[in-house]
Short mmCIF file of C-alpha atoms and ligand atoms in Angstrom, two decimals:
data_model
loop_
_atom_site.label_atom_id
_atom_site.label_comp_id
_atom_site.label_asym_id
_atom_site.label_seq_id
_atom_site.Cartn_x
_atom_site.Cartn_y
_atom_site.Cartn_z
CA UNK A 1 2.80 -131.50 68.49
CA UNK A 2 6.14 -132.49 67.65
CA UNK A 3 5.88 -130.79 64.32
CA UNK A 4 4.87 -127.84 66.12
CA UNK A 5 7.15 -128.64 68.72
CA UNK A 6 10.49 -129.52 65.57
CA UNK A 7 9.20 -126.25 64.35
CA UNK A 8 9.61 -123.93 67.37
CA UNK A 9 12.66 -125.98 68.12
CA UNK A 10 14.74 -125.50 64.70
CA UNK A 11 13.26 -121.24 65.01
CA UNK A 12 15.53 -121.00 68.30
CA UNK A 13 18.33 -122.77 66.81
CA UNK A 14 18.31 -120.35 63.69
CA UNK A 15 17.65 -117.22 66.18
CA UNK A 16 21.15 -118.57 68.14
CA UNK A 17 22.92 -118.15 64.87
CA UNK A 18 22.50 -122.23 63.42
CA UNK A 19 21.50 -123.40 59.83
CA UNK A 20 19.81 -125.86 58.83
CA UNK A 21 21.14 -128.60 56.68
CA UNK A 22 19.90 -131.84 54.88
CA UNK A 23 23.06 -134.04 55.35
CA UNK A 24 22.91 -135.80 59.38
CA UNK A 25 26.85 -135.70 58.36
CA UNK A 26 27.26 -132.40 58.38
CA UNK A 27 25.27 -131.14 61.39
CA UNK A 28 26.65 -129.52 64.00
CA UNK A 29 23.47 -130.50 66.36
CA UNK A 30 21.28 -133.45 65.71
CA UNK A 31 17.40 -133.89 67.26
CA UNK A 32 15.39 -136.32 67.71
CA UNK A 33 11.53 -135.28 68.58
CA UNK A 34 10.47 -139.21 70.11
CA UNK A 35 7.05 -140.58 70.51
CA UNK A 36 6.29 -143.03 72.18
CA UNK A 37 2.30 -143.67 71.67
CA UNK A 38 2.81 -147.44 70.82
CA UNK A 39 5.30 -149.70 70.62
CA UNK A 40 5.91 -148.83 66.53
CA UNK A 41 6.87 -145.02 67.76
CA UNK A 42 9.00 -146.31 70.08
CA UNK A 43 11.07 -148.87 68.20
CA UNK A 44 11.39 -146.37 64.91
CA UNK A 45 12.60 -143.41 67.18
CA UNK A 46 14.89 -146.19 68.78
CA UNK A 47 15.58 -147.28 65.53
CA UNK A 48 17.11 -143.61 64.46
CA UNK A 49 18.85 -143.07 68.24
CA UNK A 50 20.44 -145.67 67.09
CA UNK A 51 21.68 -144.83 63.33
CA UNK A 52 23.06 -141.76 64.52
CA UNK A 53 25.61 -143.40 66.86
CA UNK A 54 28.38 -143.55 63.64
CA UNK A 55 28.01 -139.71 63.50
CA UNK A 56 29.21 -139.43 66.98
CA UNK A 57 31.90 -141.98 66.69
CA UNK A 58 32.71 -139.75 63.86
CA UNK A 59 32.05 -136.26 65.09
CA UNK A 60 32.78 -136.28 68.61
CA UNK A 61 31.79 -132.50 68.53
CA UNK A 62 28.24 -133.74 67.40
CA UNK A 63 25.51 -132.44 69.21
CA UNK A 64 23.27 -134.89 69.82
CA UNK A 65 19.28 -133.83 71.65
CA UNK A 66 16.72 -136.96 72.73
CA UNK A 67 13.73 -134.97 73.03
CA UNK A 68 9.92 -135.61 73.34
CA UNK A 69 7.73 -138.73 75.28
CA UNK A 70 11.14 -141.56 74.58
CA UNK A 71 12.33 -138.45 77.21
CA UNK A 72 8.77 -137.62 79.17
CA UNK A 73 8.26 -135.02 81.83
CA UNK A 74 9.56 -137.14 84.01
CA UNK A 75 13.01 -138.40 82.41
CA UNK A 76 14.46 -140.91 80.99
CA UNK A 77 17.36 -142.34 83.63
CA UNK A 78 18.70 -144.75 81.76
CA UNK A 79 18.56 -143.65 78.62
CA UNK A 80 21.62 -142.34 78.38
CA UNK A 81 22.90 -145.16 80.07
CA UNK A 82 21.84 -147.04 77.22
CA UNK A 83 22.62 -145.24 74.24
CA UNK A 84 26.17 -142.93 76.01
CA UNK A 85 26.22 -140.94 72.12
CA UNK A 86 23.30 -138.84 73.76
CA UNK A 87 24.22 -135.55 75.16
CA UNK A 88 21.12 -133.85 76.01
CA UNK A 89 17.87 -134.78 77.09
CA UNK A 90 14.33 -133.31 76.66
CA UNK A 91 10.84 -133.16 77.92
CA UNK A 92 8.15 -132.59 75.14
CA UNK A 93 7.01 -129.57 74.20
CA UNK A 94 10.20 -127.81 75.66
CA UNK A 95 13.61 -126.38 74.50
CA UNK A 96 15.63 -125.23 77.44
CA UNK A 97 17.40 -127.81 78.33
CA UNK A 98 19.59 -127.65 74.35
CA UNK A 99 19.47 -123.64 74.50
CA UNK A 100 21.12 -123.77 77.77
CA UNK A 101 23.32 -126.59 76.96
CA UNK A 102 24.22 -125.01 73.66
CA UNK A 103 24.67 -122.20 75.72
CA UNK A 104 27.30 -123.98 78.54
CA UNK A 105 29.09 -125.75 76.72
CA UNK A 106 29.48 -125.22 72.61
CA UNK A 107 29.88 -121.32 74.10
CA UNK A 108 28.38 -120.22 70.34
CA UNK A 109 25.56 -118.34 71.95
CA UNK A 110 25.84 -116.68 75.16
CA UNK A 111 23.30 -116.22 78.01
CA UNK A 112 21.52 -113.87 77.02
CA UNK A 113 21.10 -115.16 73.56
CA UNK A 114 19.72 -118.04 75.19
CA UNK A 115 17.45 -116.11 77.80
CA UNK A 116 15.75 -113.63 74.38
CA UNK A 117 15.40 -116.93 72.33
CA UNK A 118 13.46 -118.79 74.97
CA UNK A 119 11.02 -115.47 75.81
CA UNK A 120 10.37 -115.07 72.48
CA UNK A 121 9.53 -119.17 72.51
CA UNK A 122 7.87 -118.05 75.77
CA UNK A 123 5.74 -115.44 74.96
CA UNK A 124 4.22 -116.99 71.71
CA UNK A 125 6.35 -115.03 68.67
CA UNK A 126 7.32 -117.29 66.59
CA UNK A 127 9.80 -116.62 63.52
CA UNK A 128 9.51 -119.83 61.13
CA UNK A 129 12.49 -121.51 60.76
CA UNK A 130 13.96 -119.77 57.21
CA UNK A 131 13.67 -122.82 54.83
CA UNK A 132 9.70 -122.86 55.43
CA UNK A 133 9.31 -118.39 55.61
CA UNK A 134 6.61 -117.77 52.37
CA UNK A 135 6.22 -121.77 51.71
CA UNK A 136 4.11 -122.88 54.95
CA UNK A 137 1.31 -122.27 54.40
CA UNK A 138 -0.63 -124.53 57.17
CA UNK A 139 0.81 -124.76 60.99
CA UNK A 140 0.10 -126.22 63.79
CA UNK A 141 -0.41 -124.36 66.98
CA UNK A 142 0.48 -125.67 70.60
CA UNK A 143 -3.30 -124.59 72.60
CA UNK A 144 -2.94 -127.52 75.71
CA UNK A 145 0.13 -129.45 76.51
CA UNK A 146 -0.05 -132.74 78.72
CA UNK A 147 -3.15 -134.16 79.54
CA UNK A 148 -5.11 -135.52 82.28
CA UNK A 149 -7.54 -138.42 81.28
CA UNK A 150 -6.68 -141.22 82.50
CA UNK A 151 -7.45 -143.32 79.41
CA UNK A 152 -6.11 -146.89 81.04
CA UNK A 153 -4.33 -147.61 77.26
CA UNK A 154 -3.01 -144.25 76.45
CA UNK A 155 1.08 -143.65 77.81
CA UNK A 156 -0.17 -139.70 77.14
CA UNK A 157 -0.67 -138.28 80.28
CA UNK A 158 2.55 -140.15 81.52
CA UNK A 159 4.77 -138.19 79.58
CA UNK A 160 3.62 -134.94 78.64
CA UNK A 161 2.48 -134.67 82.38
CA UNK A 162 -0.36 -132.58 83.14
CA UNK A 163 -3.01 -130.61 81.30
CA UNK A 164 -2.08 -127.20 80.75
CA UNK A 165 -3.71 -124.95 78.20
CA UNK A 166 -0.87 -121.97 76.76
CA UNK A 167 -1.85 -118.42 78.11
CA UNK A 168 -4.81 -117.29 75.43
CA UNK A 169 -2.91 -113.85 74.34
CA UNK A 170 0.34 -116.53 73.49
CA UNK A 171 -2.55 -118.40 71.19
CA UNK A 172 -3.57 -115.14 69.25
CA UNK A 173 0.87 -113.97 69.38
CA UNK A 174 1.41 -116.59 67.76
CA UNK A 175 -1.51 -116.90 65.04
CA UNK A 176 -0.90 -113.54 64.21
CA UNK A 177 2.79 -114.02 64.32
CA UNK A 178 2.40 -116.88 61.88
CA UNK A 179 -0.08 -114.49 59.51
CA UNK A 180 2.16 -112.44 59.12
CA UNK A 181 4.93 -114.19 58.09
CA UNK A 182 2.32 -115.87 55.54
CA UNK A 183 0.44 -118.96 57.38
CA UNK A 184 -2.91 -118.99 55.62
CA UNK A 185 -4.22 -122.34 57.75
CA UNK A 186 -3.71 -123.29 61.46
CA UNK A 187 -4.70 -125.76 63.22
CA UNK A 188 -5.08 -125.71 67.22
CA UNK A 189 -4.11 -128.95 68.80
CA UNK A 190 -4.03 -130.71 72.25
CA UNK A 191 -5.32 -133.98 73.46
CA UNK A 192 -8.63 -132.56 74.87
CA UNK A 193 -8.10 -129.44 72.08
CA UNK A 194 -12.22 -128.95 73.37
CA UNK A 195 -10.92 -128.25 77.33
CA UNK A 196 -8.64 -125.38 76.19
CA UNK A 197 -8.53 -123.18 79.10
CA UNK A 198 -10.19 -124.50 82.01
CA UNK A 199 -7.13 -124.97 84.07
CA UNK A 200 -6.62 -121.25 83.63
CA UNK A 201 -7.49 -118.17 86.12
CA UNK A 202 -9.81 -116.26 82.82
CA UNK A 203 -11.08 -119.28 82.33
CA UNK A 204 -11.78 -118.54 78.24
CA UNK A 205 -13.60 -121.42 76.08
CA UNK A 206 -12.21 -122.78 72.91
CA UNK A 207 -15.10 -120.83 71.13
CA UNK A 208 -14.36 -117.94 72.41
CA UNK A 209 -10.82 -118.54 70.21
CA UNK A 210 -12.19 -119.43 67.79
CA UNK A 211 -13.76 -116.05 67.53
CA UNK A 212 -10.92 -114.25 68.05
CA UNK A 213 -8.55 -116.10 65.86
CA UNK A 214 -11.05 -115.87 63.26
CA UNK A 215 -10.53 -111.28 62.72
CA UNK A 216 -6.72 -112.49 62.00
CA UNK A 217 -6.10 -110.97 58.69
CA UNK A 218 -4.49 -113.54 56.03
CA UNK A 219 -5.02 -116.76 58.34
CA UNK A 220 -7.98 -118.25 55.54
CA UNK A 221 -8.97 -121.11 57.54
CA UNK A 222 -9.27 -122.31 61.40
CA UNK A 223 -8.54 -125.94 62.47
CA UNK A 224 -8.95 -128.11 65.83
CA UNK A 225 -8.34 -131.56 67.19
CA UNK A 226 -8.63 -133.35 68.95
CA UNK A 227 -11.71 -133.61 70.37
CA UNK A 228 -13.77 -135.56 73.12
CA UNK A 229 -16.95 -136.90 72.88
CA UNK A 230 -17.91 -135.98 76.38
CA UNK A 231 -16.33 -133.09 76.20
CA UNK A 232 -17.72 -131.03 72.92
CA UNK A 233 -20.26 -127.96 73.63
CA UNK A 234 -22.57 -127.01 71.58
CA UNK A 235 -21.06 -123.40 70.82
CA UNK A 236 -17.96 -124.86 70.01
CA UNK A 237 -19.77 -127.01 67.40
CA UNK A 238 -22.07 -122.79 66.72
CA UNK A 239 -19.21 -121.44 66.27
CA UNK A 240 -17.96 -123.81 63.60
CA UNK A 241 -20.91 -123.70 62.01
CA UNK A 242 -20.89 -120.11 61.52
CA UNK A 243 -17.60 -118.54 61.29
CA UNK A 244 -16.87 -119.42 57.84
CA UNK A 245 -13.26 -119.35 59.21
CA UNK A 246 -13.57 -122.50 60.60
CA UNK A 247 -13.18 -125.72 58.85
CA UNK A 248 -16.40 -127.75 58.83
CA UNK A 249 -14.19 -131.15 60.11
CA UNK A 250 -14.01 -133.20 63.80
CA UNK A 251 -11.73 -135.16 65.11
CA UNK A 252 -13.60 -137.28 67.42
CA UNK A 253 -12.39 -140.63 68.40
CA UNK A 254 -14.47 -143.09 69.57
CA UNK A 255 -11.93 -146.22 69.93
CA UNK A 256 -14.57 -149.12 70.89
CA UNK A 257 -18.47 -149.28 69.99
CA UNK A 258 -18.49 -151.30 72.80
CA UNK A 259 -19.36 -150.14 76.21
CA UNK A 260 -18.02 -152.69 78.58
CA UNK A 261 -14.65 -151.91 76.00
CA UNK A 262 -15.28 -148.87 76.08
CA UNK A 263 -15.37 -148.86 80.23
CA UNK A 264 -12.06 -151.61 80.61
CA UNK A 265 -11.02 -147.58 78.67
CA UNK A 266 -12.15 -145.33 80.77
CA UNK A 267 -13.02 -143.08 78.38
CA UNK A 268 -15.69 -141.86 80.18
CA UNK A 269 -18.92 -142.56 77.45
CA UNK A 270 -21.53 -145.17 76.48
CA UNK A 271 -21.18 -145.95 72.50
CA UNK A 272 -25.35 -144.81 72.96
CA UNK A 273 -23.88 -140.72 73.55
CA UNK A 274 -21.07 -141.09 70.86
CA UNK A 275 -23.76 -142.07 68.17
CA UNK A 276 -25.71 -138.93 69.36
CA UNK A 277 -22.60 -136.58 69.30
CA UNK A 278 -21.95 -137.79 66.15
CA UNK A 279 -25.69 -137.38 65.12
CA UNK A 280 -26.08 -133.82 66.99
CA UNK A 281 -22.66 -132.65 65.29
CA UNK A 282 -24.26 -133.11 61.98
CA UNK A 283 -27.54 -131.84 62.44
CA UNK A 284 -25.59 -128.97 63.82
CA UNK A 285 -22.58 -128.55 61.65
CA UNK A 286 -24.30 -128.74 57.93
CA UNK A 287 -21.81 -131.39 55.47
CA UNK A 288 -19.85 -131.48 58.29
CA UNK A 289 -16.47 -133.94 58.18
CA UNK A 290 -15.71 -136.22 61.12
CA UNK A 291 -12.93 -138.44 61.38
CA UNK A 292 -12.46 -140.90 64.17
CA UNK A 293 -9.84 -143.47 65.74
CA UNK A 294 -10.24 -147.29 66.88
CA UNK A 295 -9.00 -149.61 68.59
CA UNK A 296 -8.54 -153.04 68.12
CA UNK A 297 -7.32 -155.97 70.12
CA UNK A 298 -8.18 -154.49 73.68
CA UNK A 299 -7.70 -156.62 76.25
CA UNK A 300 -10.24 -158.87 77.01
CA UNK A 301 -11.81 -157.81 73.35
CA UNK A 302 -14.46 -160.91 72.32
CA UNK A 303 -15.28 -160.85 68.15
CA UNK A 304 -18.95 -160.10 69.64
CA UNK A 305 -17.70 -156.40 70.85
CA UNK A 306 -15.81 -156.00 68.11
CA UNK A 307 -18.55 -157.16 65.64
CA UNK A 308 -20.13 -153.90 68.19
CA UNK A 309 -17.71 -151.38 66.99
CA UNK A 310 -17.18 -152.60 63.36
CA UNK A 311 -21.19 -152.38 63.20
CA UNK A 312 -21.26 -148.98 64.89
CA UNK A 313 -18.37 -147.76 62.45
CA UNK A 314 -20.95 -149.23 59.73
CA UNK A 315 -24.07 -147.15 60.57
CA UNK A 316 -22.39 -144.27 61.24
CA UNK A 317 -20.40 -143.27 57.98
CA UNK A 318 -17.20 -141.74 58.93
CA UNK A 319 -15.50 -139.55 56.46
CA UNK A 320 -12.13 -140.78 57.74
CA UNK A 321 -11.26 -143.47 60.75
CA UNK A 322 -7.74 -143.59 62.13
CA UNK A 323 -7.14 -147.23 62.94
CA UNK A 324 -4.71 -149.19 65.92
CA UNK A 325 -4.46 -152.50 67.19
CA UNK A 326 -4.14 -152.18 71.00
CA UNK A 327 -0.28 -152.29 71.69
CA UNK A 328 0.74 -152.49 75.73
CA UNK A 329 2.70 -149.28 77.01
CA UNK A 330 4.66 -149.26 80.22
CA UNK A 331 3.15 -147.49 83.17
CA UNK A 332 -0.14 -147.26 82.25
CA UNK A 333 -2.86 -149.13 84.17
CA UNK A 334 -3.81 -152.08 81.05
CA UNK A 335 -0.05 -152.71 80.78
CA UNK A 336 -0.54 -153.52 84.53
CA UNK A 337 -3.52 -155.04 85.04
CA UNK A 338 -4.86 -156.63 81.98
CA UNK A 339 -3.71 -159.14 80.41
CA UNK A 340 -2.85 -158.13 76.49
CA UNK A 341 -4.66 -161.96 75.89
CA UNK A 342 -5.84 -160.93 71.63
CA UNK A 343 -2.67 -162.81 69.29
CA UNK A 344 -1.63 -160.48 66.79
CA UNK A 345 -2.62 -162.47 63.84
CA UNK A 346 -6.46 -161.37 65.40
CA UNK A 347 -5.51 -158.09 66.06
CA UNK A 348 -4.16 -157.67 62.63
CA UNK A 349 -7.39 -159.33 61.07
CA UNK A 350 -9.98 -157.56 62.89
CA UNK A 351 -7.69 -153.68 62.10
CA UNK A 352 -8.47 -155.43 58.57
CA UNK A 353 -11.57 -156.01 58.45
CA UNK A 354 -12.07 -152.18 59.68
CA UNK A 355 -9.28 -151.30 57.14
CA UNK A 356 -11.37 -153.09 53.97
CA UNK A 357 -15.08 -151.15 55.61
CA UNK A 358 -13.76 -148.10 55.96
CA UNK A 359 -12.26 -148.30 52.60
CA UNK A 360 -16.40 -148.44 51.36
CA UNK A 361 -17.42 -145.91 53.08
CA UNK A 362 -14.52 -143.49 52.59
CA UNK A 363 -15.12 -144.79 48.69
CA UNK A 364 -18.96 -144.21 48.75
CA UNK A 365 -18.56 -140.27 50.63
CA UNK A 366 -15.44 -139.12 48.20
CA UNK A 367 -17.53 -140.42 44.85
CA UNK A 368 -20.37 -138.60 45.99
CA UNK A 369 -17.93 -135.30 44.91
CA UNK A 370 -17.00 -136.26 41.65
CA UNK A 371 -18.44 -133.44 39.31
CA UNK A 372 -18.47 -131.52 42.23
CA UNK A 373 -16.50 -127.87 42.82
CA UNK A 374 -14.92 -127.90 46.04
CA UNK A 375 -12.93 -125.26 47.80
CA UNK A 376 -9.00 -126.17 47.92
CA UNK A 377 -6.44 -124.75 49.68
CA UNK A 378 -2.77 -125.75 48.17
CA UNK A 379 0.29 -127.20 50.20
CA UNK A 380 2.77 -127.45 47.92
CA UNK A 381 3.22 -129.06 44.74
CA UNK A 382 5.80 -132.69 44.84
CA UNK A 383 6.33 -134.74 41.71
CA UNK A 384 4.91 -132.46 39.48
CA UNK A 385 1.22 -132.35 41.29
CA UNK A 386 -0.25 -129.73 43.45
CA UNK A 387 -1.37 -131.19 46.64
CA UNK A 388 -4.54 -129.12 48.87
CA UNK A 389 -6.66 -130.16 51.34
CA UNK A 390 -10.98 -129.12 51.18
CA UNK A 391 -12.62 -127.28 54.26
CA UNK A 392 -13.47 -130.89 55.65
CA UNK A 393 -9.69 -132.42 55.13
CA UNK A 394 -9.50 -134.21 52.07
CA UNK A 395 -6.25 -134.42 50.24
CA UNK A 396 -6.83 -133.36 46.78
CA UNK A 397 -4.33 -132.95 43.47
CA UNK A 398 -4.25 -131.31 40.89
CA UNK A 399 -2.74 -130.82 37.60
CA UNK A 400 -1.13 -127.33 37.16
CA UNK A 401 1.33 -124.60 35.95
CA UNK A 402 0.27 -121.98 37.87
CA UNK A 403 1.27 -121.34 41.26
CA UNK A 404 -0.50 -123.03 42.93
CA UNK A 405 1.11 -122.26 46.94
CA UNK A 406 -1.31 -120.61 49.68
CA UNK A 407 -4.15 -119.93 47.23
CA UNK A 408 -7.86 -121.13 47.72
CA UNK A 409 -9.19 -122.32 44.46
CA UNK A 410 -12.40 -123.31 43.51
CA UNK A 411 -11.79 -127.07 42.14
CA UNK A 412 -13.68 -129.61 40.12
CA UNK A 413 -13.37 -133.32 40.80
CA UNK A 414 -12.74 -135.66 38.89
CA UNK A 415 -11.42 -138.27 40.43
CA UNK A 416 -12.42 -139.96 43.83
CA UNK A 417 -11.00 -142.58 46.10
CA UNK A 418 -11.09 -143.43 49.04
CA UNK A 419 -7.80 -141.47 50.83
CA UNK A 420 -7.73 -138.89 47.43
CA UNK A 421 -9.30 -136.36 45.48
CA UNK A 422 -7.83 -135.87 41.63
CA UNK A 423 -9.80 -132.25 40.33
CA UNK A 424 -8.75 -129.28 37.89
CA UNK A 425 -9.47 -125.94 38.83
CA UNK A 426 -12.88 -124.48 37.62
CA UNK A 427 -12.50 -122.14 35.48
N1 SAH B 1 -5.48 -137.33 72.53
C1 SAH B 1 -5.65 -138.41 71.72
C2 SAH B 1 -4.59 -138.15 71.03
C3 SAH B 1 -4.46 -139.59 71.97
S1 SAH B 1 -2.99 -140.79 70.44
C4 SAH B 1 -7.36 -139.16 71.44
O1 SAH B 1 -7.89 -139.16 72.24
O2 SAH B 1 -7.48 -139.21 70.55
C5 SAH B 1 -3.54 -140.88 69.28
C6 SAH B 1 -4.75 -142.44 69.60
O3 SAH B 1 -3.59 -143.53 68.88
C7 SAH B 1 -5.75 -142.99 70.08
O4 SAH B 1 -7.08 -141.94 69.76
C8 SAH B 1 -6.18 -144.45 70.34
O5 SAH B 1 -6.46 -144.50 68.71
C9 SAH B 1 -4.29 -144.20 69.58
N2 SAH B 1 -3.35 -145.29 70.90
C10 SAH B 1 -3.12 -144.70 71.89
N3 SAH B 1 -2.61 -145.64 72.84
C11 SAH B 1 -2.44 -146.05 72.73
C12 SAH B 1 -2.59 -147.91 72.45
N4 SAH B 1 -1.84 -148.09 73.48
N5 SAH B 1 -2.38 -148.53 71.90
C13 SAH B 1 -2.89 -148.81 69.98
N6 SAH B 1 -3.96 -147.39 70.13
C14 SAH B 1 -2.87 -146.02 70.77
#
């Protein structure tokens, strides 16, 4: 979400006449777009923010914009007292405060420029930042902002605000404008992406949107994330199966395999319902890959409850498991009402156990692809090697002198590890 928001802002700034620089010392404007989903992310943001201070001391004209969840939709009154070198603060996904500040204070832009830029941003047209023009293969499109679920551990609803779907035509327009600029793959984003449209007057649905996006020329692949087990419809799964450009990859977090913990998290489903969902996804979409998220060490999680998660992951054999250690977030129900009573080293032990299990599972799944041919869309060349992904979102590296950027090629898999594979161009 932040990658998408930052790109949009970079694009607006270029339209106002700013240019990117790789050197913070040369910058007139620095935007720090922040995440606070776990303490580690918040610490990183604060660390970067502190490191900007000398730049400001050196160049008092530098404009520092702090954006994202460190600010939140309700604002953060103390942040500018604590970090007086911050000039302007912006809630997540909102370019307006910076554009406004620049036109008021720096006067490099006029109100009219600012308005034109903002309107373009709001209409869904997006001009890629120059550095990415002709180079960007895969782009994110936020389609649902905020979240109205109340998972007890999660700070996102209070930071990103209530759930709001972007208008249907705006999403289509953004996808068309990205495709026209050479983007081959889009990923639709939402905290519960399957709830797209439920708050819009015409009640469009994600599967309708996928059908319309599928018609856009130039786009080769379409993805969406993140799904919530309670909101995935059969119509959505059918759209994934029927439409060739929609990648057979589902990101649907379980968070815990224990029913008591799931209830305490207020996730709204049981482990049995999740298991059935996984079977249903696999039945409806042959060859699908599924990714999940798991939190270990939620308040009160016993060894037996953790074991339920372990056995379920062992049974379901997901392609990917994003693992996290529970991190109490200020303002959440679990931070207010529950004690963070699983010690850090125990959280780490559980994390490592799942990590080892997942490494085995992923190795087993990927090893089956050895000698097989898979389709890969190439996104970039890094350290002499092309990097791309299969429709099932598996990372593949290929050595080739050819220019493969943005091309889909058949690749024979020569080596498979848990997190990536290496192959060679077929033919
Ligand atoms: N709405 C999406 C994304 C949430 S954030 C979803 O429900 O999946 C991404 C992941 O961060 C979550 O899935 C969860 O596993 C993890 N996460 C969120 N809050 C957390 C917390 N307080 N401590 C540890 N992990 C957390």
